[in-house]
Coordinates of C-alpha atoms in Angstrom, one line a residue:
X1 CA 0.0 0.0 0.0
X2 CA 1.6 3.4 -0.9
X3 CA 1.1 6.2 1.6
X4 CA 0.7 9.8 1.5
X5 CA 4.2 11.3 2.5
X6 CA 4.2 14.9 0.8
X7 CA 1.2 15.5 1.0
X8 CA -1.1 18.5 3.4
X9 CA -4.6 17.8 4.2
X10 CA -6.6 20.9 6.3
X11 CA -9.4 19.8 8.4
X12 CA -12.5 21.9 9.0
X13 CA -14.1 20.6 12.0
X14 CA -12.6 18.7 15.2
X15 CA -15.9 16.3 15.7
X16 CA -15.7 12.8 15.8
X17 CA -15.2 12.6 11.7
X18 CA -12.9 15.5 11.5
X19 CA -11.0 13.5 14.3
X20 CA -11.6 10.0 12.8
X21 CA -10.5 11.4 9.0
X22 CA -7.4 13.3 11.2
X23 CA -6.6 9.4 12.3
X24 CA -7.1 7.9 9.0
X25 CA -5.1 10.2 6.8
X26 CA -2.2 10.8 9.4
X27 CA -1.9 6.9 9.9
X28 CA -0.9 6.7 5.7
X29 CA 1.2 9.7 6.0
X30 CA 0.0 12.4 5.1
X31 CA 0.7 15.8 7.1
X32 CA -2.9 17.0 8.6
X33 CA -3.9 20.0 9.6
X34 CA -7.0 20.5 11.7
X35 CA -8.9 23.6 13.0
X36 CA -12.0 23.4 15.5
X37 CA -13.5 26.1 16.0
X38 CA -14.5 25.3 19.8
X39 CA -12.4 26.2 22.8
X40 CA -11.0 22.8 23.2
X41 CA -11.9 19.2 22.3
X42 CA -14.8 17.7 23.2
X43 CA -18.1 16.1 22.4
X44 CA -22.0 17.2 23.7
X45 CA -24.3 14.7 24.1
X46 CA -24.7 11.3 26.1
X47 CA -24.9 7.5 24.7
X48 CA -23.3 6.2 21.3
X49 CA -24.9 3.3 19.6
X50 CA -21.7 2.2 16.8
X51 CA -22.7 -1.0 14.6
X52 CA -20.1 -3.4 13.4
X53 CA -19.8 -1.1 10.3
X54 CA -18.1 1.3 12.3
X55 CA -16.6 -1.1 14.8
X56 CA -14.7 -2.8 12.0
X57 CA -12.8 0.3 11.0
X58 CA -11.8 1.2 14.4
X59 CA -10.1 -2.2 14.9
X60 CA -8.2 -1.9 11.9
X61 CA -7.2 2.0 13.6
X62 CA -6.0 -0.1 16.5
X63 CA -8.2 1.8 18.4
X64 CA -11.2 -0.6 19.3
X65 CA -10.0 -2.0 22.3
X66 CA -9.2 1.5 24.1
X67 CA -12.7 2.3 23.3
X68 CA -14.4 -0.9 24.6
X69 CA -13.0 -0.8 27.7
X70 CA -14.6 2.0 28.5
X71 CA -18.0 1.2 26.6
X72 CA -20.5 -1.6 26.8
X73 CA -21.5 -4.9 24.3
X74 CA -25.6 -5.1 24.6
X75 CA -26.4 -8.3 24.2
X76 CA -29.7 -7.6 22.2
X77 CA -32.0 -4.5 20.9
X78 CA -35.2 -4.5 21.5
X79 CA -37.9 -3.3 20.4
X80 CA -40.9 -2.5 22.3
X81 CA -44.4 -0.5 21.9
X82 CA -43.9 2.6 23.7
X83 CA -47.9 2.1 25.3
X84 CA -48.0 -1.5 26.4
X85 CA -44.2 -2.5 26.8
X86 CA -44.8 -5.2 24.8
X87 CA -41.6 -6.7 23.2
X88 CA -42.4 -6.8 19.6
X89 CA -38.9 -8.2 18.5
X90 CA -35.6 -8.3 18.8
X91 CA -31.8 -8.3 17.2
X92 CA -29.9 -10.8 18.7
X93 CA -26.1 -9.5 18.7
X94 CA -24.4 -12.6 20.3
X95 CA -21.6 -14.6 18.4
X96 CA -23.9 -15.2 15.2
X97 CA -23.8 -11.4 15.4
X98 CA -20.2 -10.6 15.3
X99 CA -19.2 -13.6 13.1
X100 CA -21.8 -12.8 10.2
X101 CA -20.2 -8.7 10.5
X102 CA -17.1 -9.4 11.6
X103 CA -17.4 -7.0 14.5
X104 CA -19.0 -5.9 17.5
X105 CA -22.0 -3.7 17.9
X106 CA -21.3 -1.7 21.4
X107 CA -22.8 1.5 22.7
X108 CA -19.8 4.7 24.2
X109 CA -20.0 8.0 25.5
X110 CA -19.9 10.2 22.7
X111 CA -16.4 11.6 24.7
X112 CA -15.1 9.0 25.4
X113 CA -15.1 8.0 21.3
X114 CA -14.3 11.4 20.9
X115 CA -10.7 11.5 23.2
X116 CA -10.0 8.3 22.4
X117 CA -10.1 9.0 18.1
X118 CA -8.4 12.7 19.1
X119 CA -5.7 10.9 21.0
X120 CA -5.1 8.2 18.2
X121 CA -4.9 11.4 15.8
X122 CA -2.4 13.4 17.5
X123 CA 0.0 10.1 17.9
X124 CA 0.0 9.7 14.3
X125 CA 1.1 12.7 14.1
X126 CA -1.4 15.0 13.4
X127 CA -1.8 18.6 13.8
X128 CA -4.7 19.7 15.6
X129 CA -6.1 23.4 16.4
X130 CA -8.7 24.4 19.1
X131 CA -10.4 28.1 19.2
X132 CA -9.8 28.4 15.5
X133 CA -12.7 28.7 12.8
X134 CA -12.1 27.8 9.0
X135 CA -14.1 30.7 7.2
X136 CA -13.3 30.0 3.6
X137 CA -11.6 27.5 1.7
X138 CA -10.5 28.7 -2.4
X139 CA -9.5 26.4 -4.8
X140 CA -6.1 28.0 -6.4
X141 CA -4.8 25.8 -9.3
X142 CA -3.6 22.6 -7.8
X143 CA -3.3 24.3 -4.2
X144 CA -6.2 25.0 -1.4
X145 CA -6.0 28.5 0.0
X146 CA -7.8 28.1 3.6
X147 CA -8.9 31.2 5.4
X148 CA -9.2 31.3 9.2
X149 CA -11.1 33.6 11.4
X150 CA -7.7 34.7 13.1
X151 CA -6.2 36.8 10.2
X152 CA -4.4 34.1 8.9
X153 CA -4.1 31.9 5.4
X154 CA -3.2 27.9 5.1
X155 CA -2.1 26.6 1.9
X156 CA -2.4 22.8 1.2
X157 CA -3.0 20.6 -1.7
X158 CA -6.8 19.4 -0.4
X159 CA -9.3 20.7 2.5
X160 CA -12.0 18.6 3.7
X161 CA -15.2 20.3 5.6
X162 CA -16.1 18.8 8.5
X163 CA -18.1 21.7 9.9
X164 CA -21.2 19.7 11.0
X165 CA -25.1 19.7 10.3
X166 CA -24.7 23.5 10.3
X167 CA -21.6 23.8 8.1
X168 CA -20.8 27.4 7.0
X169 CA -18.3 25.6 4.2
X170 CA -21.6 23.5 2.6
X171 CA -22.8 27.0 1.3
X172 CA -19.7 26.8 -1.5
X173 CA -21.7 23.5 -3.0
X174 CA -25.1 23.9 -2.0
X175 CA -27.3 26.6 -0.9
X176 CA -29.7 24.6 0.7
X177 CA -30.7 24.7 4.9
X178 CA -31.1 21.8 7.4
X179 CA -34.6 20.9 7.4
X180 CA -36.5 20.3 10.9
X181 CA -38.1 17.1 11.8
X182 CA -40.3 18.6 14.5
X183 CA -39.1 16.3 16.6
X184 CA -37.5 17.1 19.8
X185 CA -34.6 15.0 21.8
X186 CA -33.9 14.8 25.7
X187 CA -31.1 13.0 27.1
X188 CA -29.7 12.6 30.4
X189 CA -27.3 9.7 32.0
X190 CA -27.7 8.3 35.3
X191 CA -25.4 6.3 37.8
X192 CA -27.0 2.8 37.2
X193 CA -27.6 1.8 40.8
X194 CA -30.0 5.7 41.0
X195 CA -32.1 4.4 38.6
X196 CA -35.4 3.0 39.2
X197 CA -36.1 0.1 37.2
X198 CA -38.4 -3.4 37.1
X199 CA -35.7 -5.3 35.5
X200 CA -31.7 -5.2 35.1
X201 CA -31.1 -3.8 31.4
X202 CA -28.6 -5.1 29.6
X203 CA -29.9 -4.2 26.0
X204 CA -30.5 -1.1 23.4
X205 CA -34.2 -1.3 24.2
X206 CA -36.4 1.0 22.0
X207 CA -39.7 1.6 23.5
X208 CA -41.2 3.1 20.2
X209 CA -45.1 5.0 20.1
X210 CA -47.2 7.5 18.9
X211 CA -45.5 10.6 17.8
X212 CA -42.6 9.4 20.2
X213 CA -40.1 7.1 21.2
X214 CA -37.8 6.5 24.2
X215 CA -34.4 4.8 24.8
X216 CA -32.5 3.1 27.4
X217 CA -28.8 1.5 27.7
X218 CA -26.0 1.0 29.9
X219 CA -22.8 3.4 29.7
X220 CA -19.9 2.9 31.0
X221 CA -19.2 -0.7 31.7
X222 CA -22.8 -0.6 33.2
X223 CA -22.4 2.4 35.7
X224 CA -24.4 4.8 33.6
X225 CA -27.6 4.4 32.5
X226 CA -28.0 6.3 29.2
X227 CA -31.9 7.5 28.3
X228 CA -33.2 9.5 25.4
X229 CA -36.7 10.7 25.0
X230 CA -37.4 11.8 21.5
X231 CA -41.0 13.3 20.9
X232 CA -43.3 15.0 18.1
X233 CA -43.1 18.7 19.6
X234 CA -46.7 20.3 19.5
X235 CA -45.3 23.6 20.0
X236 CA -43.4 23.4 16.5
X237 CA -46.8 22.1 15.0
X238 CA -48.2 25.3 16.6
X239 CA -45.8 27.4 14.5
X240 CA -44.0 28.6 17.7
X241 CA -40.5 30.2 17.8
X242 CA -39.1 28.1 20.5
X243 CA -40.6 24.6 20.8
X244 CA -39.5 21.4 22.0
X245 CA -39.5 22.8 25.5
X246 CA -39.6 20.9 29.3
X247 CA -43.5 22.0 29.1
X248 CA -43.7 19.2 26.2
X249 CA -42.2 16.4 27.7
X250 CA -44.6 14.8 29.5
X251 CA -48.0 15.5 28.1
X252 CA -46.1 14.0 24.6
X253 CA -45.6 10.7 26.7
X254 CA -49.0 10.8 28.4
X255 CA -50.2 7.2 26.9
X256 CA -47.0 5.5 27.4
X257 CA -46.4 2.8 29.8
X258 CA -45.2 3.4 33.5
X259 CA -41.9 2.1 32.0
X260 CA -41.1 4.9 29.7
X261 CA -42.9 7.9 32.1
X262 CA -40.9 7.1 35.3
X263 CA -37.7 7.6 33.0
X264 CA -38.6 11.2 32.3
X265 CA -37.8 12.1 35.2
X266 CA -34.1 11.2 34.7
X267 CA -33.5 12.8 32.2
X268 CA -31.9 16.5 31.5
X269 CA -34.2 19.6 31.5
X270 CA -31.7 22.7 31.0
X271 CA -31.1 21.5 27.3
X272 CA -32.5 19.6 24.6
X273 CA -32.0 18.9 20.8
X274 CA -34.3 20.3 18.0
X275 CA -33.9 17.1 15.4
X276 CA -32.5 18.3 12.0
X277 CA -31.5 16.7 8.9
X278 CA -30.7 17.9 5.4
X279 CA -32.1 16.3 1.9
X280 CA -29.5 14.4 0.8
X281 CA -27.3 15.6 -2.2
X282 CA -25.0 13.9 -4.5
X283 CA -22.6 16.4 -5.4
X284 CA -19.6 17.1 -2.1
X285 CA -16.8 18.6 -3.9
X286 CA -15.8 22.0 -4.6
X287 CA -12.4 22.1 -6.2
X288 CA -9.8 20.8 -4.2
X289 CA -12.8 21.1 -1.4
X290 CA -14.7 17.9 -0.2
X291 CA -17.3 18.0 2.5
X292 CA -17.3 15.0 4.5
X293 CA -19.4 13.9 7.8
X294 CA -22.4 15.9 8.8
X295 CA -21.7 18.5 7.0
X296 CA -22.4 16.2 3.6
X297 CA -25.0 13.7 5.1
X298 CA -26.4 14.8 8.7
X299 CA -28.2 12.2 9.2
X300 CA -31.9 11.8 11.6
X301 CA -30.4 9.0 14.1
X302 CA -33.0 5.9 13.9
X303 CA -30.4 4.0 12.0
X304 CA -27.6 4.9 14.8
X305 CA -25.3 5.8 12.1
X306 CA -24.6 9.3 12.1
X307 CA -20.9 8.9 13.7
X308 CA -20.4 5.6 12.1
X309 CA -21.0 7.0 8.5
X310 CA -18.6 10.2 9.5
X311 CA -15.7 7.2 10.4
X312 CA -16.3 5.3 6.8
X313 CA -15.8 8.5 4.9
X314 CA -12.4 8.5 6.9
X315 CA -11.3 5.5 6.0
X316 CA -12.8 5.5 2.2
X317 CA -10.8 9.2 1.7
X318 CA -7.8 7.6 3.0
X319 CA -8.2 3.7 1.3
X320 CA -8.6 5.7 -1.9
X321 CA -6.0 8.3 -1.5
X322 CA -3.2 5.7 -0.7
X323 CA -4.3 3.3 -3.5
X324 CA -4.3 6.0 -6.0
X325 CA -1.6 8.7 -4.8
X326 CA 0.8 6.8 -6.4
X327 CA -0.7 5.9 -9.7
X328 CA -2.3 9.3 -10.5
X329 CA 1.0 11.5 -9.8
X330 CA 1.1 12.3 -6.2
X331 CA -0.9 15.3 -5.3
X332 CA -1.9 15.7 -9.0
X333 CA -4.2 12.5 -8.0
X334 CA -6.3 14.8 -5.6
X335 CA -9.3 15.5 -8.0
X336 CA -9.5 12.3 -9.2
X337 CA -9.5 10.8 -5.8
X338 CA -12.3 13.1 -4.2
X339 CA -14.5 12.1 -7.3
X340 CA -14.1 8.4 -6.9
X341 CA -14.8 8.8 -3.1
X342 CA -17.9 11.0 -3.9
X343 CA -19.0 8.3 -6.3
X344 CA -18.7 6.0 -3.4
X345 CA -20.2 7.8 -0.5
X346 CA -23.0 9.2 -1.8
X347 CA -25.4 6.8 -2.6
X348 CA -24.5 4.6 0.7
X349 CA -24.8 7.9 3.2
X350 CA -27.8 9.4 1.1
X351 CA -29.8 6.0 1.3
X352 CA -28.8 6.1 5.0
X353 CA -30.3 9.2 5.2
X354 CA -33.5 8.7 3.1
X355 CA -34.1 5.0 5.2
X356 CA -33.7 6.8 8.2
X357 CA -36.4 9.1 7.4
X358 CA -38.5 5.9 6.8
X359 CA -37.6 4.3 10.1
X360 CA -38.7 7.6 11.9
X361 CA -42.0 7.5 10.7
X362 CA -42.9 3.9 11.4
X363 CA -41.5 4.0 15.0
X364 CA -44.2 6.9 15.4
X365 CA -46.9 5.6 14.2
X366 CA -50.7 5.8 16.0
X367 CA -54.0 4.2 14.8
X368 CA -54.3 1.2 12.5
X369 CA -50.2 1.6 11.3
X370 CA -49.3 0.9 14.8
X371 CA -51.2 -2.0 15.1
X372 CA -50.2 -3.2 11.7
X373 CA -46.3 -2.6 12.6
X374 CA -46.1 -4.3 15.3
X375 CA -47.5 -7.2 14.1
X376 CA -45.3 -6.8 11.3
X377 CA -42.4 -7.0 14.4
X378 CA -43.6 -9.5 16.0
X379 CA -43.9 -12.0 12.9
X380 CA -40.2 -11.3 11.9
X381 CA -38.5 -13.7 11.0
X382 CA -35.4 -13.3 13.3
X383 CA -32.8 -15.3 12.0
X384 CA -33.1 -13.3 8.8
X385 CA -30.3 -10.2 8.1
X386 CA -31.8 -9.6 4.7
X387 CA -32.5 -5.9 6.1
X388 CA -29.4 -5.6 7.7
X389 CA -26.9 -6.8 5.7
X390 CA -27.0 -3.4 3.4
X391 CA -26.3 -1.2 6.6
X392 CA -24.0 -3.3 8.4
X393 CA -22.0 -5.7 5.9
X394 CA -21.0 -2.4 3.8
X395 CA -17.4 -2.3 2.9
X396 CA -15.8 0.5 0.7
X397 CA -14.2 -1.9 -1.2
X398 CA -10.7 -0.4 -0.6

């Protein structure tokens, strides 16, 4: 495998793709560069969910262990209706599990991914920048000219954006906005042992209902309980400025089971998280410029893939960089090699996207579609992965 030795790669972004890609790139030698525009490092948020897709790539990082042992292997998800508790099926993720996707499927703090791919990053060798915002990026001949909001200019031979769901960088391809779900998010983690519960979790378990669903999993090596409450906000129906609010939260869950209301009260009230996504797009590139992450495909998270699709862009860019550095003429190859990873990226993260979409809307169903669901669930055929294998089995092919 040739490697990227003379080459300069600027990172927008310090997330856990602009971290991952930072990992990737640096590991086949190229020299990164990467600016975040927050104070220091650091991920908001609670619980992870990262499928064998993802958990494959961070073996081959040599990284999957560190993150493990600080994690926690479910032995199942579950799915349950949100209103009865009723388990309607489940994914078994035992040793038929791993052997069939030749990894794990584990649940982290978003952090604790976070330091662990930061870490990784800066052993490798690369370069990375807190309190510093990429404003521009200019394609000059074979060159990158990257503008930052402290007066000064970086020149490279490629710049990836990484900027997030909000990326200021996305404006240069597409002039499109993040569209809102109406859907709000609540999360909150809780010392295990704190946690009032009929039964000892050791699953994902998605408790899924009308116009809402809720979440539960350990953290943590089991000290943590993570839980997320994500519900249809009636004040963004409403047409109101600021909706999603604490006011919401429990009149959205009023028909749910004792299960799913008692975990309310666990959860965090001082923030929560309007649900955006953007339609998906097929074009990335601009120039010498390649969005990447978020700020190409922010996802809605029913498929639990936001992160894990951020961490195959890193290792596609840097599979298909190192394959075709060589062949194409060193950093002559850039072009070339941002179009072939385009070609391959798009279709996987924009069906990701588009299924996702999908997924949200029969988790939230009420009436005659949720009685016609769940028996749909419960008549699954179980030892099946026919609607699996297309989100977990994917390989880049590099």
């Amino acid at each position: 495998m040739s490697t990227l030795d003379g080459t300069h790669v600027v990172i927008a972004g310090g997330g856990i793709g602009g971290a991952a890609t930072a990992l990737a790139l640096s590991r086949k030698g190229a020299r990164v560069t990467l600016f975040e525009r927050a104070a220091e490092f650091g991920e908001v948020g609670a619980g992870l969910q990262v499928g064998p897709h993802g958990a494959r790539i961070l073996a081959s990082w040599g990284v999957l262990d560190e993150i493990l042992a600080d994690g926690f292997l479910p032995k199942n998800l579950v799915f349950r209706d949100a209103v009865t508790a009723e388990t309607l099926t489940k994914v078994d993720l035992g040793d038929g599990f791993r052997a069939r996707y030749g990894g794990p499927y584990f649940v982290t703090h978003r952090s604790d991914l976070h330091a662990v791919l930061v870490s990784a990053a800066k052993s490798a060798g690369a370069e990375l920048n807190t309190g510093v915002t990429v404003e521009d990026v200019v394609t000059d001949g074979d060159r990158v000219l990257v503008r930052t909001d402290d007066g000064r200019d970086h020149h490279a031979d490629v710049a990836l954006a990484m900027d997030g769901l909000r990326s200021r960088l996305r404006r240069k391809v597409s002039d499109d906005e993040p569209v809102s779900s109406g859907y709000a998010a609540y999360r909150g983690t809780t010392p295990y042992h704190e946690v009032q519960l009929d039964e000892d979790i050791e699953d994902v378990i998605g408790y899924i209902g009308p116009n809402c669903h809720f979440i539960q999993y350990p953290l943590r090596r089991g000290e943590l309980l993570n839980q997320v409450a994500v519900f249809k906000s009636a004040g963004f129906q409403r047409g109101a400025e600021s909706w999603g609010g604490p006011d919401e939260l429990e009149p959205a869950y009023a028909r749910c089971h004792e299960n799913v209301r008692r975990g309310l009260g666990y959860l965090w009230q001082d923030r929560w998280w309007p649900m955006y996504d953007r339609e998906p797009i097929d074009n990335w590139i601009d120039g010498r410029m390649m969005m990447l992450g978020d700020a190409a495909h922010p996802p809605l998270q029913y498929l639990a893939s936001g992160a894990v699709m951020a961490i195959e862009d890193a290792k596609c860019l840097a599979d298909y960089a190192a394959t075709d550095f060589s062949d194409g003429g060193g950093n002559q190859a850039w072009p070339l090699i941002l179009k072939r990873v385009n070609a391959e990226r798009a279709p996987r993260c924009n069906r990701i996207l588009s299924t996702g979409r999908m997924w949200g809307e029969l988790w939230h169903l009420d009436g005659v579609g949720r009685i016609a669901r769940n028996e749909l669930f419960r008549t699954r055929d179980t030892s099946s992965y026919r609607y699996t294998d297309w989100l977990w089995g994917y390989s880049s092919g590099h």
